[in-house]
Coordinates of C-alpha atoms in Angstrom, one line a residue:
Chain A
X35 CA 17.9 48.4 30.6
X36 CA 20.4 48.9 27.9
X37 CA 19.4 49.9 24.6
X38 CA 19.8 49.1 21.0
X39 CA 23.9 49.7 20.6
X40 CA 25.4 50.4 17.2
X41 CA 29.1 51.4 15.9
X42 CA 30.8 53.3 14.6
X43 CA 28.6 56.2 15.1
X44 CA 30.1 58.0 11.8
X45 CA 32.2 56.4 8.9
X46 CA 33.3 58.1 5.6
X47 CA 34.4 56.3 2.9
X48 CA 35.5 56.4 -1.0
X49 CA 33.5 55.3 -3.5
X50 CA 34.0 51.5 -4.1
X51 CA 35.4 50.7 -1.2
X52 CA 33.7 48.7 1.5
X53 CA 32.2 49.5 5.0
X54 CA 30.7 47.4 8.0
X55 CA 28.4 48.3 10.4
X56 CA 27.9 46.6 13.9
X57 CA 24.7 46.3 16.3
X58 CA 23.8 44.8 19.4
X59 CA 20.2 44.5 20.3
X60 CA 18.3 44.5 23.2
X61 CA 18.8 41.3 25.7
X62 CA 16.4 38.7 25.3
X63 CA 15.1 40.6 21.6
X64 CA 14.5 37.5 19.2
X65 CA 14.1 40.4 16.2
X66 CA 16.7 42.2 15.0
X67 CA 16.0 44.8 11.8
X68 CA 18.7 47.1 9.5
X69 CA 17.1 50.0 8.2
X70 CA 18.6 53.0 5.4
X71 CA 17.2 56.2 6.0
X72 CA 18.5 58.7 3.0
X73 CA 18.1 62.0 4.1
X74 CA 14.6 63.6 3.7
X75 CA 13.1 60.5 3.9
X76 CA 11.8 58.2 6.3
X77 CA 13.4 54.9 7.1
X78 CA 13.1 51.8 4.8
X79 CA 13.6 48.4 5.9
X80 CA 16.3 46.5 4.7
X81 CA 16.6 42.8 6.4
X82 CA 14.4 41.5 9.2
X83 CA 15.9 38.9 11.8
X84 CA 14.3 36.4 13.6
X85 CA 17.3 35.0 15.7
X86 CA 19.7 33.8 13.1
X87 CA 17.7 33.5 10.2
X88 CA 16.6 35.8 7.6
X89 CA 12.7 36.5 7.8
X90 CA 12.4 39.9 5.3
X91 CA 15.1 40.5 3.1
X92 CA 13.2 41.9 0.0
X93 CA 14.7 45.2 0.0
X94 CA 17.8 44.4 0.4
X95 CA 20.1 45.0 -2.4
X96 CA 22.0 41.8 -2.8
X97 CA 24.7 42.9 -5.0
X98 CA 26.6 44.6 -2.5
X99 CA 24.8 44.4 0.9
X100 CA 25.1 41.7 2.9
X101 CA 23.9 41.4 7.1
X102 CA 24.5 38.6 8.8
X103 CA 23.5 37.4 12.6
X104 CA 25.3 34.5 13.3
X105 CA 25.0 33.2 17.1
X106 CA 21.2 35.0 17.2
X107 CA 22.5 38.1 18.7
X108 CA 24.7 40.8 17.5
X109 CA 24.6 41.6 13.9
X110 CA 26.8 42.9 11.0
X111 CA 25.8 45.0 7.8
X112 CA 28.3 45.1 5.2
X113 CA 28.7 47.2 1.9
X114 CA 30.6 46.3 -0.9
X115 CA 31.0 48.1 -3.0
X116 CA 29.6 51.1 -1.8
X117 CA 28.3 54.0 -4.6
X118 CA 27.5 57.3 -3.7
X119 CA 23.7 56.8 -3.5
X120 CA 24.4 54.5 -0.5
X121 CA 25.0 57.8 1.8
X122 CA 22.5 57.2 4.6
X123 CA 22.0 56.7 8.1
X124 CA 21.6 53.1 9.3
X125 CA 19.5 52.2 11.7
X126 CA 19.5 49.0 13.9
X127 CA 16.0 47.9 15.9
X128 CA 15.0 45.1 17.6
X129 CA 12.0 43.7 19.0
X130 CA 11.0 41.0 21.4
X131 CA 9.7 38.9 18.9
X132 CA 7.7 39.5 15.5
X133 CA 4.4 40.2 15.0
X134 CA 3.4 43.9 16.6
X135 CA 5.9 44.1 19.6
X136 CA 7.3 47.8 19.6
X137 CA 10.7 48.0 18.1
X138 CA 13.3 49.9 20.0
X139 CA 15.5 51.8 18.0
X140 CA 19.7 52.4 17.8
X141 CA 21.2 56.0 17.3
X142 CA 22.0 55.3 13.9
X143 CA 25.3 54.7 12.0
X144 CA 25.8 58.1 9.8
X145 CA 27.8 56.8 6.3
X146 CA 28.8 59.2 3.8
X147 CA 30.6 58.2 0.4
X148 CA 32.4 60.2 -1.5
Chain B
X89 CA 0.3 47.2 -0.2
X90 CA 0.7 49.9 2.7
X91 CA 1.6 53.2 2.1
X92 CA 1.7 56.3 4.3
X93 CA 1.5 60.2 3.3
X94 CA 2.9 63.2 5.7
X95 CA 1.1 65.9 4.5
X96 CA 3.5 68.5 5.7
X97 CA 7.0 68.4 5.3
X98 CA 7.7 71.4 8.0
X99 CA 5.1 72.6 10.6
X100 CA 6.0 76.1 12.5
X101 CA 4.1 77.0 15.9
X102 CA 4.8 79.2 18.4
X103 CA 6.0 77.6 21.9
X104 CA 2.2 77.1 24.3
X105 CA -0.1 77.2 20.9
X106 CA -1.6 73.7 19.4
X107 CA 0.1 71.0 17.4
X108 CA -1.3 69.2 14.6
X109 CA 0.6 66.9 12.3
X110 CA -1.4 65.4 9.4
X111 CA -1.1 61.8 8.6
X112 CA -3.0 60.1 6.0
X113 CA -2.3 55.9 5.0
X114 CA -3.5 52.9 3.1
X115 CA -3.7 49.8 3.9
X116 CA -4.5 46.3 2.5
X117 CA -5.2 45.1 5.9
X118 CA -6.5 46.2 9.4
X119 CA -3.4 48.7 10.2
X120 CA -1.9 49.6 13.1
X121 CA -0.4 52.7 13.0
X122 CA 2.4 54.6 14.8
X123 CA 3.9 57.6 15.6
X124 CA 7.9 58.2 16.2
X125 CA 9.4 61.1 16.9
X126 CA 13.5 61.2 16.2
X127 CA 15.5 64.3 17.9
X128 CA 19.1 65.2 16.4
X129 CA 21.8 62.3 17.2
X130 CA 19.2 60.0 18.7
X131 CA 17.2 57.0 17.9
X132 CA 13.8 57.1 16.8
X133 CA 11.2 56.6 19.9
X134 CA 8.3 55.5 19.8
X135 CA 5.3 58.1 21.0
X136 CA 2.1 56.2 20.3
X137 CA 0.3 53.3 18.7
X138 CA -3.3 52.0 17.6
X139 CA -4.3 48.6 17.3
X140 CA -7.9 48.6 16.9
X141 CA -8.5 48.8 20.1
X142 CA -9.6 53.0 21.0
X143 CA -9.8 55.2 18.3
X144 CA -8.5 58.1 20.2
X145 CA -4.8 57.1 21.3
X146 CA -2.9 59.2 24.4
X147 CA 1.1 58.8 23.7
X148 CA 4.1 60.0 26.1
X149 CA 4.6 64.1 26.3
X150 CA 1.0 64.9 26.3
X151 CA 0.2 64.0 22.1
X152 CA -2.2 62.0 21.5
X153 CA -3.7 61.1 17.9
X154 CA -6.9 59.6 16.4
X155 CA -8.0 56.6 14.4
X156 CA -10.5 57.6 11.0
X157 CA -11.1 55.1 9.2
X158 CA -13.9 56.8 7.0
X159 CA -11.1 59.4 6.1
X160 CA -8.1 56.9 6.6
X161 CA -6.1 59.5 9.0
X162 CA -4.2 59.4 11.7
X163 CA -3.3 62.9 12.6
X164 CA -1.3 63.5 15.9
X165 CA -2.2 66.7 18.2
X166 CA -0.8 68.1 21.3
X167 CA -2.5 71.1 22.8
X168 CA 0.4 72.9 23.8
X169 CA 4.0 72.7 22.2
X170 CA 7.0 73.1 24.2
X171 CA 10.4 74.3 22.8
X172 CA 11.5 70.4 24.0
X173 CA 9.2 68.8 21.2
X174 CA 11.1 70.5 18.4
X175 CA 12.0 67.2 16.1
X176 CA 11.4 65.1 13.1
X177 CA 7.6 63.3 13.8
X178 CA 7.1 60.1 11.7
X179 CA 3.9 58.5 10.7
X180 CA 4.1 54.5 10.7
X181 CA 1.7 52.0 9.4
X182 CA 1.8 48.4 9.7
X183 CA -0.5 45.7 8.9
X184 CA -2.0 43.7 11.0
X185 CA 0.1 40.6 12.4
X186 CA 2.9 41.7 10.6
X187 CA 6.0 43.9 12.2
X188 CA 7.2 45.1 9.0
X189 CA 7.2 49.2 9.9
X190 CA 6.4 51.3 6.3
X191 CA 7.4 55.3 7.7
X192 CA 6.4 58.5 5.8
X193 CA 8.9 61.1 5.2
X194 CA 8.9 63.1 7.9
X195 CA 7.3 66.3 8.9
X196 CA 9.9 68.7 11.1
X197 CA 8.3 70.4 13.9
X198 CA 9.5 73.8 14.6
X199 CA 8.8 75.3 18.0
X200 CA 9.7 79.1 18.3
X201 CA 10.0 81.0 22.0

């Protein structure tokens, strides 16, 4: 079974400018999740999935993230415009549905702003 | 409100001796509560879980953790390390019903020959 798939695996970028970040989950995963995880720290959930529509978004900074999962599958995270504070690694999970089913995490997408 | 607390941010042992890596949490709810371990380059994996079923909780690897709810802990233990189990251990909580996943920072497991 094929895991959890994210690109690019590394991106820098310049302050301001913007930055998108791709995952495919899991067949058959309804749940898809985007987390940050700023170094020395553990990862913090940013926007919950069920399918195509938006169950947890809370922590999400709206201003300049956005995540979309159109067709229910694959999904984008975008940044714009990105600050320095937004170096982080992002991680991409996904679970068969919600409610306690184990979530099987990506390798991560490693952004540093400069 | 759930919260979780690592208690240490490094843990040294010598490869063959005991591991212990302290987790305390809180919890609104009935919690279940995980542990992931994450090596260099690679996704986080998941080693073990309680959900109020047993207290005492055997993961993959040989660790194995226990449910105290008198002293809200979860601490994981292996009796012998292994220079393979040399990677970042995080504690998870969750309340019950709900798949959001709050992690603690971290504690880095050092294993030395």
């Amino acid at each position: 079974e094929a895991g959890v798939a994210q690109s690019p695996r590394y991106k820098i970028i310049e302050k301001r400018q913007s930055v998108a970040f791709w995952c495919n989950p899991i067949s058959g995963h309804a749940t898809l999740y985007w987390y940050q995880q700023i170094l020395g720290q553990g990862p913090k959930l940013l926007i919950q999935f069920q399918n195509n529509g938006v169950v947890d978004d809370s922590q999400l900074p709206k201003d300049r993230f956005s995540a979309e999962r159109l067709k229910g599958v694959d999904s984008t995270l975008k940044i714009q415009p990105a600050k320095l504070e937004d170096s982080a690694v992002y991680l991409c999970a996904s679970s068969l549905a919600t409610g306690g089913y184990e979530q099987y995490f990506g390798p991560g997408t490693r952004l540093t702003v400069t | 409100a759930q919260s979780v607390t690592q208690l240490d941010s490094h843990v040294s042992v010598s490869e063959g001796t005991p591991v212990l890596l302290r987790c305390n949490y809180s919890s609104s709810y009935s919690p279940s509560l995980f542990w992931y371990v994450q090596h260099p380059n690679k996704g986080l994996q998941l080693l073990l879980k309680y959900t109020s079923a047993a207290t005492l909780v055997k993961g993959i690897n040989g660790f194995e953790a226990e449910f105290k709810k008198s002293e809200t802990s979860f601490h994981l233990t292996k009796p012998s390390a292994h220079m393979s189990d040399a990677a970042e251990y995080f504690c998870v909580v969750s309340s019950s019903g709900y798949s959001t996943l709050t992690f603690g920072k971290g504690t880095m497991l050092l294993v030395s020959p």
